[in-house]
Amino acid sequence: MFDLPIYLSDMAVRMGIVLVGVMLCVSVHEFSRAMMAIHLGDNLAAILKRNTLNPVMHIHIISTLALPAGLVLLAMITGSQNVPFVAMGLTVVHNPLNFKHYFWGRDLSTRQAQWLIAVSGPIGNSLFALLCWVSAGLLVKMQWFHFYTYSPADALMHLVYLNVTLVIFNMLPIFPLDGAFIWPQFFSNRTLTRFFIIRPWISVTLTAVLILGGGSWIALLARRITHQMLAVFT
């Protein structure tokens, strides 16, 4: 399960599952960011109707559909398990001037509020991955996967893999990914100033590393994490 050979007969099915999965994962990611921004007092996401799980409001024709489809097709053609996977949705925008600067009874600075919005995306994907993992485990225990060439449990574990990949990818300190706003929260003011000066160079360098093969390490890490999660049930 999850690593069955790919035949022409089920390539379309797997491509469809991946694209639907990407839309779901991206929607959860952006929805989580939107709801956090609204909770902090900024209703811009609600005005733009981004506070929904409807994929139509979050997908981008290139970064959510075309790019992932091309990478999946490349993986199918080459048979490689380590083709980098990249997907992004339409970024939820927010206006820091609208923040109410408190959260669960604690006072917040603008920097802390932006950190909460950034980290809410990966947290949303992590929770979605856990939900899919538990659901897949229940199906495996019920032995449903024996009745299908490509079972619902396989589809759920692919969703786990997509969510794990998006979490790892979004934690990179590349603007405008979440990591570019998450990690600076742990910097001192002096280090933060230096980081903002060199952030463009960091983004360019890491992007080049991903293109030249570093993205395969993300795919490999996400796959190993997913396999370890699957091993609990098998």
XYZ file of C-alpha atoms in Angstrom:
234
model
C 0.000 0.000 0.000
C 1.083 3.579 -0.818
C 4.023 2.357 -2.906
C 2.263 0.077 -5.379
C 3.687 0.094 -8.937
C 2.106 2.754 -11.138
C 0.384 1.436 -14.252
C -1.124 3.396 -17.132
C -4.571 2.226 -16.082
C -4.434 4.059 -12.763
C -2.204 7.035 -13.673
C -5.252 9.216 -14.280
C -6.745 8.125 -10.963
C -3.591 8.956 -9.054
C -3.174 12.273 -10.850
C -6.757 13.156 -9.942
C -6.230 12.153 -6.317
C -3.061 14.253 -6.085
C -4.666 17.351 -7.609
C -7.776 17.041 -5.439
C -5.507 16.430 -2.450
C -3.406 19.500 -3.248
C -6.521 21.662 -3.470
C -7.768 20.327 -0.122
C -4.402 20.779 1.620
C -3.867 24.269 0.231
C -7.415 25.239 1.214
C -6.853 24.037 4.787
C -3.582 25.975 4.911
C -5.022 29.276 3.700
C -8.263 28.845 5.649
C -6.251 28.435 8.858
C -4.336 31.638 8.137
C -7.541 33.510 7.315
C -9.301 32.422 10.502
C -6.325 33.395 12.651
C -6.191 36.850 11.042
C -9.924 37.296 11.646
C -9.544 36.162 15.246
C -6.833 38.784 15.696
C -9.237 41.493 14.542
C -8.472 41.844 10.829
C -11.576 41.090 8.720
C -9.833 41.586 5.365
C -9.818 37.825 4.740
C -13.561 37.694 5.400
C -14.173 40.633 3.057
C -12.213 38.790 0.352
C -14.185 35.589 1.177
C -11.049 33.635 2.076
C -12.496 32.351 5.375
C -13.786 29.214 3.694
C -12.581 25.705 2.895
C -13.931 26.048 -0.644
C -10.881 25.330 -2.861
C -12.151 27.717 -5.546
C -11.287 30.664 -3.304
C -7.719 29.499 -2.625
C -6.318 27.799 -5.727
C -3.927 29.373 -8.208
C -3.995 27.964 -11.733
C -0.183 27.715 -11.897
C 1.116 27.048 -8.376
C -1.838 24.929 -7.189
C -2.667 22.961 -10.348
C -0.220 23.191 -13.253
C 3.053 22.979 -11.287
C 2.041 20.044 -9.022
C 0.532 18.198 -12.004
C 3.767 18.592 -13.957
C 5.892 17.345 -11.063
C 3.611 14.355 -10.449
C 3.677 13.479 -14.141
C 7.483 13.713 -14.090
C 7.600 11.342 -11.115
C 5.320 8.881 -12.917
C 7.338 8.973 -16.131
C 10.749 8.645 -14.452
C 9.603 6.271 -11.732
C 11.472 8.365 -9.177
C 10.181 8.532 -5.615
C 12.142 11.701 -4.853
C 10.888 14.226 -7.391
C 10.406 17.467 -5.414
C 6.815 18.441 -4.795
C 5.865 22.104 -4.731
C 2.403 23.629 -4.388
C 1.080 26.970 -3.197
C -2.278 28.673 -3.020
C -3.333 32.282 -3.155
C -1.760 33.842 -0.080
C -4.218 35.217 2.470
C -3.440 38.898 2.938
C -3.967 40.814 6.154
C -3.727 44.387 7.398
C -1.604 44.680 10.573
C -3.258 48.033 11.351
C -6.472 46.145 12.186
C -4.932 43.792 14.766
C -6.452 44.066 18.230
C -3.107 43.022 19.756
C -4.315 40.460 22.255
C -4.821 36.728 22.017
C -6.310 34.508 24.718
C -5.912 37.299 27.246
C -2.286 38.048 26.332
C -1.041 41.280 24.819
C 0.555 40.888 21.401
C 2.893 42.992 19.327
C 2.340 43.270 15.574
C 5.321 40.973 15.076
C 3.800 38.316 17.341
C 0.414 38.588 15.623
C 2.016 38.067 12.214
C 3.873 35.064 13.639
C 0.571 33.523 14.764
C -0.878 33.955 11.290
C 2.204 32.407 9.693
C 2.336 29.403 12.008
C -1.395 28.709 11.744
C -0.966 27.420 8.168
C 1.486 24.598 9.021
C -0.545 23.802 12.149
C -3.685 23.467 10.040
C -1.931 21.087 7.643
C -0.506 19.085 10.555
C -3.960 18.608 12.081
C -5.392 17.649 8.686
C -2.568 15.106 8.260
C -3.360 13.579 11.661
C -7.058 13.334 10.764
C -6.250 11.579 7.478
C -3.751 9.288 9.220
C -6.254 8.182 11.848
C -8.926 7.640 9.184
C -6.524 5.578 7.071
C -5.612 3.520 10.127
C -9.260 2.716 10.762
C -9.696 1.571 7.157
C -6.582 -0.584 7.378
C -7.817 -2.196 10.586
C -11.122 -2.889 8.829
C -9.099 -4.405 5.932
C -10.921 -2.302 3.339
C -7.730 -1.917 1.324
C -7.944 -5.608 0.287
C -10.956 -4.876 -1.924
C -9.439 -2.157 -4.108
C -6.505 -1.790 -6.515
C -6.168 1.731 -5.156
C -7.997 1.966 -1.868
C -9.433 4.850 0.185
C -6.650 4.135 2.691
C -4.076 4.780 -0.054
C -5.782 8.062 -0.919
C -5.792 9.149 2.719
C -2.108 8.320 3.133
C -1.346 10.369 0.032
C -3.153 13.234 1.721
C -0.921 12.698 4.750
C 2.136 12.836 2.488
C 0.933 16.027 0.772
C 0.246 17.726 4.100
C 3.619 16.710 5.543
C 5.360 17.964 2.389
C 3.556 21.305 2.549
C 4.463 21.719 6.223
C 8.160 21.087 5.559
C 8.159 23.266 2.443
C 6.396 26.166 4.161
C 8.838 26.115 7.071
C 11.704 27.159 4.791
C 12.775 30.791 5.364
C 11.944 31.753 1.769
C 9.770 34.803 1.192
C 6.743 34.653 0.947
C 6.572 31.215 2.622
C 5.496 30.987 6.264
C 9.023 30.164 7.389
C 10.168 33.675 6.434
C 7.856 34.977 9.182
C 8.017 32.093 11.666
C 11.765 31.847 12.334
C 12.412 35.602 12.830
C 10.188 35.498 15.932
C 13.040 33.700 17.709
C 15.653 36.287 16.684
C 16.849 39.196 18.779
C 16.127 42.670 17.418
C 19.713 42.994 16.221
C 19.665 39.620 14.468
C 16.231 40.380 13.029
C 17.521 43.551 11.380
C 20.369 41.623 9.801
C 17.989 38.893 8.694
C 15.724 41.351 6.868
C 18.778 42.750 5.082
C 19.938 39.372 3.810
C 16.495 37.728 3.466
C 16.350 38.296 -0.318
C 19.697 36.549 -0.701
C 18.581 33.691 1.554
C 15.407 33.269 -0.509
C 17.306 33.249 -3.800
C 19.936 30.823 -2.494
C 17.451 28.345 -1.029
C 15.291 28.517 -4.141
C 18.332 27.683 -6.269
C 19.175 24.780 -3.927
C 15.619 23.436 -4.285
C 15.742 23.664 -8.070
C 19.166 22.002 -8.258
C 18.078 18.974 -6.253
C 17.495 20.045 -2.675
C 13.770 19.641 -3.194
C 14.321 15.889 -3.470
C 15.420 15.867 0.175
C 12.083 17.392 1.164
C 10.248 14.716 -0.816
C 12.411 11.994 0.767
C 11.906 13.338 4.302
C 8.147 13.680 3.836
C 7.945 10.154 2.411
C 9.917 8.683 5.325
C 7.722 10.464 7.866
C 4.608 9.190 6.088
C 5.954 5.633 5.961
C 6.732 5.730 9.669
C 3.172 6.869 10.339
C 1.817 4.108 8.106
C 3.987 1.501 9.830
C 1.995 2.026 13.023
C -1.022 0.393 11.369
C 0.650 -2.303 9.243
